[in-house]
Short mmCIF file of C-alpha atoms in Angstrom, two decimals:
data_model
loop_
_atom_site.label_atom_id
_atom_site.label_comp_id
_atom_site.label_asym_id
_atom_site.label_seq_id
_atom_site.Cartn_x
_atom_site.Cartn_y
_atom_site.Cartn_z
CA MET A 1 -120.26 148.64 -93.39
CA GLN A 2 -121.32 145.40 -92.54
CA SER A 3 -123.15 142.80 -93.88
CA SER A 4 -126.97 143.57 -93.06
CA HIS A 5 -127.62 139.90 -92.90
CA ALA A 6 -126.57 136.67 -90.97
CA ALA A 7 -124.34 134.49 -93.24
CA ALA A 8 -127.22 131.54 -92.66
CA ALA A 9 -129.92 134.27 -94.05
CA VAL A 10 -127.63 134.73 -97.34
CA SER A 11 -127.67 132.56 -100.30
CA SER A 12 -126.64 133.42 -104.50
CA VAL A 13 -127.97 131.85 -107.81
CA PHE A 14 -126.81 133.38 -110.97
CA ASP A 15 -130.40 133.04 -112.56
CA GLU A 16 -130.63 136.53 -113.84
CA ASP A 17 -131.52 136.69 -117.73
CA ASN A 18 -132.45 140.26 -118.08
CA LEU A 19 -128.78 141.78 -116.28
CA ILE A 20 -126.09 143.11 -118.25
CA ALA A 21 -122.80 143.83 -115.84
CA ASP A 22 -120.95 146.41 -118.36
CA ALA A 23 -124.40 148.60 -119.12
CA GLY A 24 -121.98 151.73 -120.48
CA LEU A 25 -120.92 149.56 -123.52
CA VAL A 26 -123.95 150.45 -124.89
CA PRO A 27 -123.10 153.73 -125.16
CA VAL A 28 -119.13 153.07 -126.28
CA VAL A 29 -120.20 150.45 -128.91
CA ARG A 30 -122.76 153.21 -130.34
CA LEU A 31 -119.71 155.88 -130.58
CA ALA A 32 -117.45 152.98 -132.14
CA GLU A 33 -120.38 152.61 -134.75
CA ARG A 34 -120.87 156.29 -135.18
CA ALA A 35 -117.16 156.90 -136.04
CA GLY A 36 -117.70 154.20 -138.71
CA LEU A 37 -115.46 151.24 -137.01
CA PRO A 38 -117.30 148.12 -138.33
CA GLY A 39 -117.39 149.88 -142.36
CA LEU A 40 -113.59 150.87 -141.91
CA VAL A 41 -112.29 147.39 -140.87
CA ASP A 42 -114.77 145.75 -143.53
CA THR A 43 -113.08 147.96 -146.08
CA ALA A 44 -109.10 147.25 -145.05
CA VAL A 45 -108.92 144.45 -143.30
CA ARG A 46 -108.90 141.29 -145.53
CA ILE A 47 -107.82 138.16 -144.26
CA SER A 48 -108.17 135.18 -147.27
CA GLY A 49 -107.04 131.86 -146.96
CA SER A 50 -106.86 131.15 -143.27
CA VAL A 51 -107.98 127.81 -141.81
CA ASN A 52 -111.21 127.45 -139.62
CA GLY A 53 -112.34 130.35 -141.55
CA GLY A 54 -110.64 132.78 -138.94
CA GLY A 55 -110.82 135.79 -141.27
CA ALA A 56 -114.53 135.89 -141.61
CA ASN A 57 -116.43 138.57 -140.94
CA PRO A 58 -113.68 140.91 -139.20
CA ALA A 59 -115.71 143.75 -138.14
CA ALA A 60 -117.72 141.79 -136.03
CA LYS A 61 -114.66 140.52 -134.19
CA VAL A 62 -112.70 143.29 -134.11
CA MET A 63 -115.44 144.95 -132.37
CA SER A 64 -116.13 142.18 -130.00
CA LEU A 65 -112.26 142.69 -128.87
CA VAL A 66 -112.35 146.45 -128.39
CA ALA A 67 -115.30 145.94 -126.33
CA ALA A 68 -113.88 143.63 -124.44
CA MET A 69 -110.89 145.45 -123.81
CA CYS A 70 -112.99 148.54 -123.35
CA ALA A 71 -115.17 146.44 -120.07
CA GLY A 72 -111.27 145.64 -118.81
CA ALA A 73 -110.51 142.20 -120.37
CA ASP A 74 -106.33 141.71 -120.46
CA SER A 75 -106.43 138.24 -122.11
CA ILE A 76 -108.35 136.23 -124.70
CA ASP A 77 -110.55 134.12 -122.50
CA ASP A 78 -111.60 137.32 -120.71
CA THR A 79 -113.57 138.66 -123.88
CA ASP A 80 -116.21 135.76 -122.77
CA ARG A 81 -117.40 138.13 -120.12
CA LEU A 82 -119.37 139.42 -123.14
CA ARG A 83 -121.01 136.54 -123.16
CA HIS A 84 -123.47 136.53 -119.94
CA GLY A 85 -127.13 137.38 -119.38
CA ALA A 86 -128.95 139.97 -121.59
CA VAL A 87 -125.74 141.17 -123.56
CA ALA A 88 -127.32 139.56 -126.52
CA THR A 89 -130.19 141.87 -126.03
CA ALA A 90 -128.11 144.68 -126.39
CA PHE A 91 -126.10 143.65 -129.19
CA ASP A 92 -125.39 141.46 -132.09
CA GLY A 93 -122.85 139.47 -133.40
CA VAL A 94 -120.63 138.91 -130.15
CA ARG A 95 -118.03 136.13 -130.66
CA ALA A 96 -116.76 133.50 -128.08
CA PRO A 97 -113.03 133.44 -127.15
CA SER A 98 -112.03 130.89 -129.20
CA THR A 99 -113.26 132.32 -132.30
CA LEU A 100 -111.36 135.43 -131.73
CA GLY A 101 -108.32 133.38 -130.74
CA THR A 102 -108.62 131.71 -134.22
CA PHE A 103 -108.90 135.42 -136.01
CA LEU A 104 -106.13 137.11 -134.15
CA ARG A 105 -103.67 133.88 -135.09
CA SER A 106 -104.74 134.40 -138.47
CA PHE A 107 -102.75 137.77 -138.91
CA THR A 108 -100.01 138.22 -141.04
CA HIS A 109 -97.65 141.14 -140.88
CA GLY A 110 -99.98 142.47 -143.86
CA HIS A 111 -102.86 141.90 -142.05
CA THR A 112 -101.37 144.39 -139.04
CA LEU A 113 -100.62 147.04 -141.63
CA GLN A 114 -104.36 146.78 -142.40
CA LEU A 115 -104.97 147.33 -138.68
CA HIS A 116 -102.87 149.97 -138.29
CA ALA A 117 -104.61 151.72 -141.22
CA VAL A 118 -108.06 151.36 -139.33
CA HIS A 119 -106.46 152.79 -136.34
CA ARG A 120 -105.41 155.61 -138.00
CA ARG A 121 -108.83 156.40 -139.54
CA LEU A 122 -110.64 155.80 -136.41
CA LEU A 123 -108.55 158.34 -134.33
CA GLY A 124 -109.62 160.89 -137.03
CA GLU A 125 -112.98 159.90 -136.95
CA LEU A 126 -113.08 160.02 -132.91
CA ALA A 127 -111.43 163.56 -132.91
CA GLY A 128 -114.45 164.61 -135.41
CA ARG A 129 -117.06 163.64 -132.86
CA ALA A 130 -115.41 164.40 -129.25
CA PRO A 131 -113.35 167.22 -127.88
CA LEU A 132 -110.55 164.83 -127.71
CA LEU A 133 -106.94 167.46 -128.42
CA PRO A 134 -108.65 170.92 -127.53
CA GLY A 135 -106.04 173.30 -128.28
CA ALA A 136 -104.64 171.41 -130.97
CA ASP A 137 -104.60 174.17 -133.46
CA GLN A 138 -102.39 176.24 -131.76
CA VAL A 139 -99.96 173.54 -129.98
CA ALA A 140 -99.68 169.93 -130.46
CA PHE A 141 -97.19 167.55 -128.84
CA ILE A 142 -96.10 164.03 -130.21
CA ASP A 143 -94.53 162.06 -128.22
CA VAL A 144 -92.29 159.07 -128.66
CA ASP A 145 -91.28 156.37 -126.44
CA SER A 146 -90.51 152.38 -125.83
CA THR A 147 -91.58 149.96 -123.19
CA HIS A 148 -90.71 146.49 -122.55
CA LYS A 149 -93.21 144.05 -121.49
CA ARG A 150 -92.17 140.96 -119.62
CA VAL A 151 -93.46 137.57 -120.64
CA PHE A 152 -92.73 133.95 -119.61
CA GLY A 153 -93.20 131.45 -122.14
CA ARG A 154 -90.33 130.42 -123.93
CA ALA A 155 -92.57 129.45 -127.00
CA LYS A 156 -93.69 132.90 -127.78
CA GLN A 157 -92.61 134.48 -130.72
CA GLY A 158 -90.19 137.63 -130.30
CA ALA A 159 -89.60 137.24 -127.07
CA GLN A 160 -86.21 137.61 -126.31
CA VAL A 161 -83.70 139.11 -123.50
CA GLY A 162 -82.85 142.35 -124.13
CA ARG A 163 -82.39 145.15 -121.85
CA PHE A 164 -83.31 143.42 -118.58
CA LYS A 165 -80.51 140.79 -117.77
CA GLY A 166 -82.70 137.10 -117.38
CA VAL A 167 -86.06 138.92 -118.55
CA ARG A 168 -87.56 137.89 -121.83
CA THR A 169 -89.81 140.40 -123.23
CA LEU A 170 -91.48 141.98 -126.17
CA HIS A 171 -90.51 145.58 -126.89
CA PRO A 172 -93.67 148.01 -128.07
CA LEU A 173 -92.65 151.50 -129.62
CA LEU A 174 -95.90 153.92 -129.45
CA ALA A 175 -96.26 157.56 -130.19
CA THR A 176 -99.01 160.07 -128.80
CA ILE A 177 -100.48 163.19 -129.42
CA CYS A 178 -101.75 165.67 -126.45
CA THR A 179 -101.99 169.43 -126.13
CA PRO A 180 -101.33 171.56 -123.12
CA ILE A 181 -104.73 171.11 -122.22
CA ALA A 182 -105.63 167.55 -122.91
CA ARG A 183 -104.50 164.08 -122.05
CA PRO A 184 -102.86 162.39 -124.94
CA VAL A 185 -104.65 159.85 -127.34
CA VAL A 186 -102.49 156.99 -129.07
CA ALA A 187 -101.38 158.26 -132.49
CA ALA A 188 -99.28 154.80 -133.79
CA VAL A 189 -97.96 151.53 -132.08
CA ARG A 190 -95.70 148.96 -133.27
CA LEU A 191 -94.68 145.69 -131.37
CA ARG A 192 -91.06 144.48 -131.90
CA GLN A 193 -88.84 141.46 -130.71
CA GLY A 194 -87.77 142.05 -127.15
CA ARG A 195 -83.71 142.53 -128.13
CA SER A 196 -84.89 144.96 -130.64
CA ALA A 197 -83.04 148.83 -130.33
CA ASP A 198 -85.00 151.22 -129.08
CA SER A 199 -84.98 153.27 -132.22
CA ARG A 200 -85.50 150.39 -134.64
CA GLY A 201 -88.68 151.68 -136.87
CA ALA A 202 -88.74 154.93 -135.13
CA MET A 203 -88.66 156.99 -138.35
CA ARG A 204 -91.58 155.17 -140.05
CA LEU A 205 -93.55 155.58 -136.55
CA VAL A 206 -92.68 159.00 -136.33
CA THR A 207 -93.38 159.64 -140.09
CA GLU A 208 -97.07 157.74 -139.01
CA ALA A 209 -97.75 160.02 -136.14
CA LEU A 210 -96.93 163.25 -138.01
CA ALA A 211 -99.24 162.47 -140.58
CA THR A 212 -102.22 161.32 -138.20
CA SER A 213 -101.57 164.43 -136.31
CA THR A 214 -102.41 166.38 -138.88
CA GLU A 215 -105.62 164.46 -139.56
CA VAL A 216 -106.96 164.90 -135.97
CA GLY A 217 -106.76 168.75 -136.03
CA ALA A 218 -103.08 169.46 -135.38
CA THR A 219 -102.71 172.45 -137.73
CA GLY A 220 -100.75 174.82 -135.52
CA THR A 221 -97.18 173.94 -134.23
CA ARG A 222 -96.27 170.58 -133.71
CA VAL A 223 -93.23 169.61 -131.37
CA LEU A 224 -92.13 165.76 -131.59
CA ARG A 225 -90.68 165.15 -128.09
CA ALA A 226 -88.43 161.76 -127.33
CA ASP A 227 -85.72 160.26 -125.40
CA SER A 228 -82.11 160.18 -125.98
CA GLN A 229 -82.67 156.45 -127.80
CA PHE A 230 -84.19 158.57 -130.54
CA TYR A 231 -81.40 160.94 -131.17
CA ASN A 232 -80.70 160.37 -134.86
CA ALA A 233 -80.60 162.31 -137.59
CA ASP A 234 -83.46 159.84 -139.22
CA VAL A 235 -85.72 161.13 -136.60
CA VAL A 236 -84.81 165.16 -137.18
CA ALA A 237 -85.37 164.19 -140.81
CA ALA A 238 -88.57 163.00 -140.34
CA CYS A 239 -89.87 165.91 -138.39
CA ARG A 240 -88.48 168.51 -140.70
CA ARG A 241 -90.53 167.14 -143.88
CA ALA A 242 -93.43 167.14 -142.05
CA ASP A 243 -92.72 170.75 -141.31
CA THR A 244 -92.64 169.82 -137.52
CA ARG A 245 -90.37 170.93 -134.77
CA PHE A 246 -88.49 168.51 -132.47
CA SER A 247 -87.39 168.57 -129.03
CA ILE A 248 -85.09 165.41 -128.25
CA THR A 249 -82.66 164.10 -125.32
CA THR A 250 -79.07 164.17 -126.45
CA GLY A 251 -77.44 162.16 -123.68
CA MET A 252 -73.56 163.11 -123.10
CA ASN A 253 -71.28 162.05 -126.15
CA PRO A 254 -68.23 163.74 -126.28
CA SER A 255 -69.06 166.82 -128.42
CA ILE A 256 -72.10 167.67 -126.25
CA LYS A 257 -69.65 167.61 -123.24
CA ARG A 258 -67.33 170.05 -125.39
CA ALA A 259 -70.27 172.41 -125.62
CA ILE A 260 -71.24 172.34 -122.13
CA THR A 261 -68.07 172.83 -120.59
CA ALA A 262 -67.75 175.86 -122.78
CA ILE A 263 -70.93 177.65 -121.71
CA ASP A 264 -69.77 180.71 -119.48
CA GLU A 265 -71.09 180.48 -115.68
CA ASP A 266 -72.87 183.71 -116.26
CA ALA A 267 -75.45 182.05 -118.58
CA TRP A 268 -76.80 179.55 -116.34
CA THR A 269 -80.51 181.27 -115.21
CA GLN A 270 -81.68 179.68 -111.84
CA ILE A 271 -85.23 177.99 -111.34
CA ARG A 272 -86.87 176.05 -108.88
CA TYR A 273 -89.41 173.85 -108.86
CA PRO A 274 -92.56 174.49 -106.46
CA THR A 275 -93.83 170.64 -106.15
CA GLY A 276 -90.26 169.05 -107.09
CA VAL A 277 -89.33 167.05 -110.23
CA LEU A 278 -88.74 163.47 -110.36
CA ASP A 279 -84.82 162.89 -111.36
CA PRO A 280 -84.29 160.70 -114.40
CA ASP A 281 -80.98 159.53 -112.93
CA THR A 282 -81.76 158.79 -109.22
CA GLY A 283 -85.43 158.77 -109.07
CA GLU A 284 -84.96 161.63 -106.65
CA LEU A 285 -87.40 164.78 -106.79
CA ILE A 286 -85.12 167.80 -107.54
CA TYR A 287 -86.34 171.25 -106.36
CA ASP A 288 -83.96 173.76 -107.76
CA ALA A 289 -81.80 173.68 -111.24
CA GLN A 290 -80.12 175.99 -113.77
CA VAL A 291 -80.78 176.29 -117.31
CA ALA A 292 -78.44 177.37 -120.17
CA GLU A 293 -78.45 177.63 -123.95
CA ILE A 294 -76.52 177.45 -126.59
CA PRO A 295 -78.13 178.92 -129.75
CA ALA A 296 -76.83 177.46 -132.29
CA TYR A 297 -75.38 173.67 -132.11
CA THR A 298 -74.28 171.36 -134.92
CA ALA A 299 -75.40 167.82 -134.55
CA PHE A 300 -74.82 164.41 -136.77
CA THR A 301 -71.64 166.05 -137.72
CA GLY A 302 -70.76 162.44 -138.79
CA ARG A 303 -73.26 162.48 -141.81
CA LYS A 304 -72.80 164.38 -144.82
CA LYS A 305 -73.56 167.92 -144.73
CA SER A 306 -76.91 167.77 -145.98
CA GLU A 307 -77.83 165.82 -143.26
CA GLN A 308 -76.12 167.73 -140.18
CA VAL A 309 -78.70 170.27 -138.50
CA THR A 310 -77.93 172.94 -136.31
CA ALA A 311 -80.30 174.29 -133.53
CA ARG A 312 -80.62 174.87 -130.15
CA LEU A 313 -79.19 172.88 -127.41
CA ILE A 314 -80.78 173.38 -124.04
CA VAL A 315 -79.03 172.13 -120.99
CA ARG A 316 -80.26 171.51 -117.52
CA ARG A 317 -78.25 170.91 -114.65
CA VAL A 318 -78.58 170.01 -111.13
CA ARG A 319 -76.35 169.49 -108.01
CA ASP A 320 -75.12 165.92 -107.57
CA LEU A 321 -75.82 164.98 -104.05
CA ALA A 322 -74.41 161.54 -104.46
CA LYS A 323 -71.22 163.48 -104.26
CA PRO A 324 -70.24 164.97 -100.73
CA ALA A 325 -70.30 168.47 -100.29
CA THR A 326 -67.29 168.53 -98.31
CA VAL A 327 -63.48 166.84 -98.00
CA GLY A 328 -62.54 166.13 -94.64
CA GLU A 329 -61.39 169.92 -93.35
CA GLN A 330 -61.93 171.40 -97.06
CA GLY A 331 -64.65 172.84 -98.02
CA GLU A 332 -66.15 172.48 -101.67
CA LEU A 333 -63.73 173.82 -104.21
CA PHE A 334 -65.96 173.45 -107.51
CA PRO A 335 -69.52 172.11 -107.28
CA ALA A 336 -70.59 168.97 -108.78
CA TRP A 337 -73.25 169.30 -111.27
CA ARG A 338 -75.42 166.46 -113.34
CA TYR A 339 -76.08 167.77 -117.00
CA HIS A 340 -79.87 166.79 -118.94
CA PRO A 341 -79.34 168.45 -122.36
CA PHE A 342 -81.57 168.39 -125.43
CA PHE A 343 -81.65 169.24 -128.54
CA THR A 344 -84.44 171.46 -129.98
CA ASP A 345 -85.52 173.97 -133.00
CA SER A 346 -88.68 174.64 -131.01
CA PRO A 347 -90.11 178.64 -131.05
CA PHE A 348 -90.55 178.84 -127.64
CA GLN A 349 -88.39 180.55 -125.14
CA THR A 350 -85.55 178.78 -123.08
CA LEU A 351 -87.46 178.27 -119.55
CA GLN A 352 -90.85 177.40 -121.61
CA ALA A 353 -88.85 174.93 -123.82
CA GLU A 354 -87.22 173.28 -120.76
CA ARG A 355 -90.59 172.94 -119.11
CA GLN A 356 -92.69 171.24 -122.28
CA HIS A 357 -89.66 168.96 -122.81
CA ARG A 358 -90.05 167.43 -119.21
CA HIS A 359 -93.59 166.97 -119.79
CA HIS A 360 -92.44 164.43 -122.50
CA ALA A 361 -92.88 162.49 -118.93
CA VAL A 362 -96.68 162.52 -119.83
CA ILE A 363 -96.54 159.25 -122.30
CA GLU A 364 -95.56 157.19 -119.17
CA GLN A 365 -98.90 157.48 -118.09
CA VAL A 366 -100.16 155.95 -120.89
CA ILE A 367 -97.99 153.09 -120.84
CA ALA A 368 -98.84 152.74 -117.20
CA ASP A 369 -102.42 152.82 -117.84
CA ALA A 370 -102.02 150.45 -120.75
CA LYS A 371 -100.14 147.70 -118.15
CA ALA A 372 -103.07 148.30 -116.25
CA GLY A 373 -105.69 147.19 -118.47
CA ALA A 374 -105.75 145.13 -122.09
CA LEU A 375 -101.35 145.21 -122.04
CA ALA A 376 -100.94 143.28 -118.78
CA HIS A 377 -100.57 140.55 -121.07
CA LEU A 378 -99.56 140.06 -124.95
CA PRO A 379 -101.94 136.63 -124.91
CA SER A 380 -100.86 134.66 -127.80
CA GLY A 381 -97.71 132.93 -128.87
CA GLN A 382 -97.77 134.20 -132.41
CA PHE A 383 -95.86 137.72 -132.77
CA ASN A 384 -98.22 139.01 -135.21
CA ALA A 385 -101.70 138.01 -133.08
CA ASN A 386 -99.65 140.02 -130.40
CA ALA A 387 -99.00 142.70 -132.63
CA ALA A 388 -102.96 142.43 -133.69
CA TRP A 389 -103.75 142.75 -129.64
CA LEU A 390 -101.46 145.83 -129.65
CA ILE A 391 -103.11 147.88 -132.13
CA LEU A 392 -106.34 146.81 -130.94
CA TRP A 393 -105.62 148.29 -127.38
CA ALA A 394 -104.45 151.42 -128.99
CA MET A 395 -108.06 151.48 -130.63
CA SER A 396 -109.63 150.55 -127.41
CA PHE A 397 -107.73 153.51 -125.10
CA ASN A 398 -108.63 156.22 -127.80
CA LEU A 399 -112.29 155.12 -127.89
CA LEU A 400 -112.57 155.46 -123.78
CA ARG A 401 -110.65 158.96 -124.35
CA ALA A 402 -113.12 159.78 -126.65
CA ALA A 403 -116.12 158.86 -124.40
CA GLY A 404 -114.84 160.41 -121.26
CA ALA A 405 -114.40 163.70 -123.22
CA LEU A 406 -118.28 163.61 -124.29
CA ALA A 407 -119.15 162.45 -120.57
CA SER A 408 -117.93 165.03 -118.49
CA THR A 409 -115.00 167.66 -117.83
CA PHE A 410 -113.61 165.32 -115.10
CA HIS A 411 -113.66 161.96 -117.20
CA THR A 412 -111.74 164.24 -120.08
CA ARG A 413 -109.09 163.77 -117.92
CA ALA A 414 -109.14 160.74 -116.16
CA THR A 415 -107.75 157.57 -116.94
CA THR A 416 -109.07 155.25 -119.07
CA ALA A 417 -109.31 152.71 -115.69
CA THR A 418 -111.54 155.65 -114.01
CA ILE A 419 -113.49 156.04 -117.30
CA ARG A 420 -114.04 152.23 -117.29
CA ALA A 421 -114.99 151.96 -113.60
CA HIS A 422 -117.24 154.95 -113.51
CA LEU A 423 -118.94 154.96 -117.09
CA VAL A 424 -118.36 151.23 -118.51
CA ASN A 425 -118.35 148.79 -115.70
CA VAL A 426 -122.11 149.47 -114.46
CA PRO A 427 -124.64 147.14 -113.89
CA ALA A 428 -128.33 147.27 -115.63
CA ARG A 429 -131.18 145.30 -115.83
CA LEU A 430 -132.35 144.99 -119.35
CA ALA A 431 -136.41 145.59 -120.01
CA ARG A 432 -138.52 146.53 -123.30
CA SER A 433 -141.80 148.84 -123.43
CA ALA A 434 -143.58 149.77 -126.90
CA ARG A 435 -140.69 148.29 -128.75
CA ARG A 436 -137.81 150.49 -126.81
CA LEU A 437 -134.99 148.67 -125.29
CA ILE A 438 -134.77 150.51 -121.94
CA LEU A 439 -131.68 150.00 -119.41
CA HIS A 440 -132.50 150.43 -115.62
CA LEU A 441 -129.47 151.33 -113.79
CA PRO A 442 -128.75 151.62 -110.36
CA ARG A 443 -130.07 154.31 -108.18
CA ASN A 444 -127.79 156.83 -107.10
CA TRP A 445 -125.07 156.09 -108.93
CA PRO A 446 -122.24 158.76 -108.38
CA TRP A 447 -121.25 159.75 -112.21
CA THR A 448 -125.27 159.13 -113.28
CA GLU A 449 -124.78 162.82 -115.06
CA ALA A 450 -121.98 162.05 -116.81
CA TRP A 451 -123.15 158.45 -117.83
CA MET A 452 -125.93 160.25 -119.32
CA ASN A 453 -124.38 162.92 -121.06
CA LEU A 454 -122.35 160.26 -122.83
CA PHE A 455 -125.54 158.32 -123.82
CA ASP A 456 -127.79 161.10 -125.25
CA ILE A 457 -124.31 162.33 -127.24
CA VAL A 458 -123.97 158.96 -129.21
CA HIS A 459 -127.40 158.23 -129.56
CA ALA A 460 -128.84 161.63 -130.59
CA PRO A 461 -129.94 161.79 -134.40
CA PRO A 462 -126.92 161.44 -136.81
CA ASP A 463 -127.05 164.91 -138.33
CA SER A 464 -126.80 166.34 -134.58
CA VAL A 465 -123.71 164.10 -133.72
#
């Protein structure tokens, strides 16, 4: 590719009133409206007594923030991308960044709980209008994990030095729902202070995520997957109250070590990974491992009898390549292993349960997707404003996932960044004819068919959606 004109023969001017940079927002916003997002906000979110009228007309402000995030905004100032060209022709009620900032700063903890309720109901509505979780009536996985988001402002509420030495962070906790054939959607989120323990608030979040999973059609076998930070009796009890199986990494405490030592050598089954698996301890790819199962292991023996749980302990072990196989002239007497145990009452066979547990890493893709989008920043100095921003990101994430599911098979499994690039960030020229608004989009756009699929479905008569 090269320029087709000499530099002196090219000029530019921003003077076109009929252009819109993100034409994909037309069907995406319509999908949000079909799912009832404005009505849900008006019903659930009540912000009264805020200064400068920050709580007035919350539905329009939430729609503006969610639409801006779908278009790629990762800060409050970025929402100004909704105020250009013909956007005012395509949409009503777009709010200025200053208004949206005032709105977010009006949130208290109680208001964020109201917004959580909106997010949960919106996901249920989206699942009823798009094939978000095919196969959820057979098997669904609820994954829980936490992450740290580095922040730099010392005045940012809740920012603390926690796990990472010298690094100030805020500490989101999130839960996702997926199936063996579907990408994850965000079921629940919480924002915590940077020094908070990973498991703080986990039981409440797990309870909410499991309740949400039933609302989105996960009526078959449900399995909660989590890392060792969530290996505690309260999380397991929340699973059992909700009739959900669990699969939780245990770590290597003394009781686990004794149980592993007692495994007979003949009980180990050799497995090989054709494409390699990332080792969580070393970051290296491993291709060979061995798996064994202890059918009845009792966990949480320090708790009272009614809170102790007996289930399966499945252990994967890999050779410890950090230790040399030979010492001097003497060969290796005993192989050195590293062990990765997890505690589960999964109904699946040992090797299948081990494979499914490793797939818990899919939640890391959601976290990476978030940090490449709206969670590139937590934009406010106020903690509750950032908590609201996190919930709004979860709404925009699920909305883009639903849009992708309606557009094409490829976009059903694409990242939100790809959905945004293919379906949202499409320029268009707006025109009117016979009282109809017409979008003129680029000729030969590579994803025309997918874009039109989405557009036609969400603009069909209500009875057919």
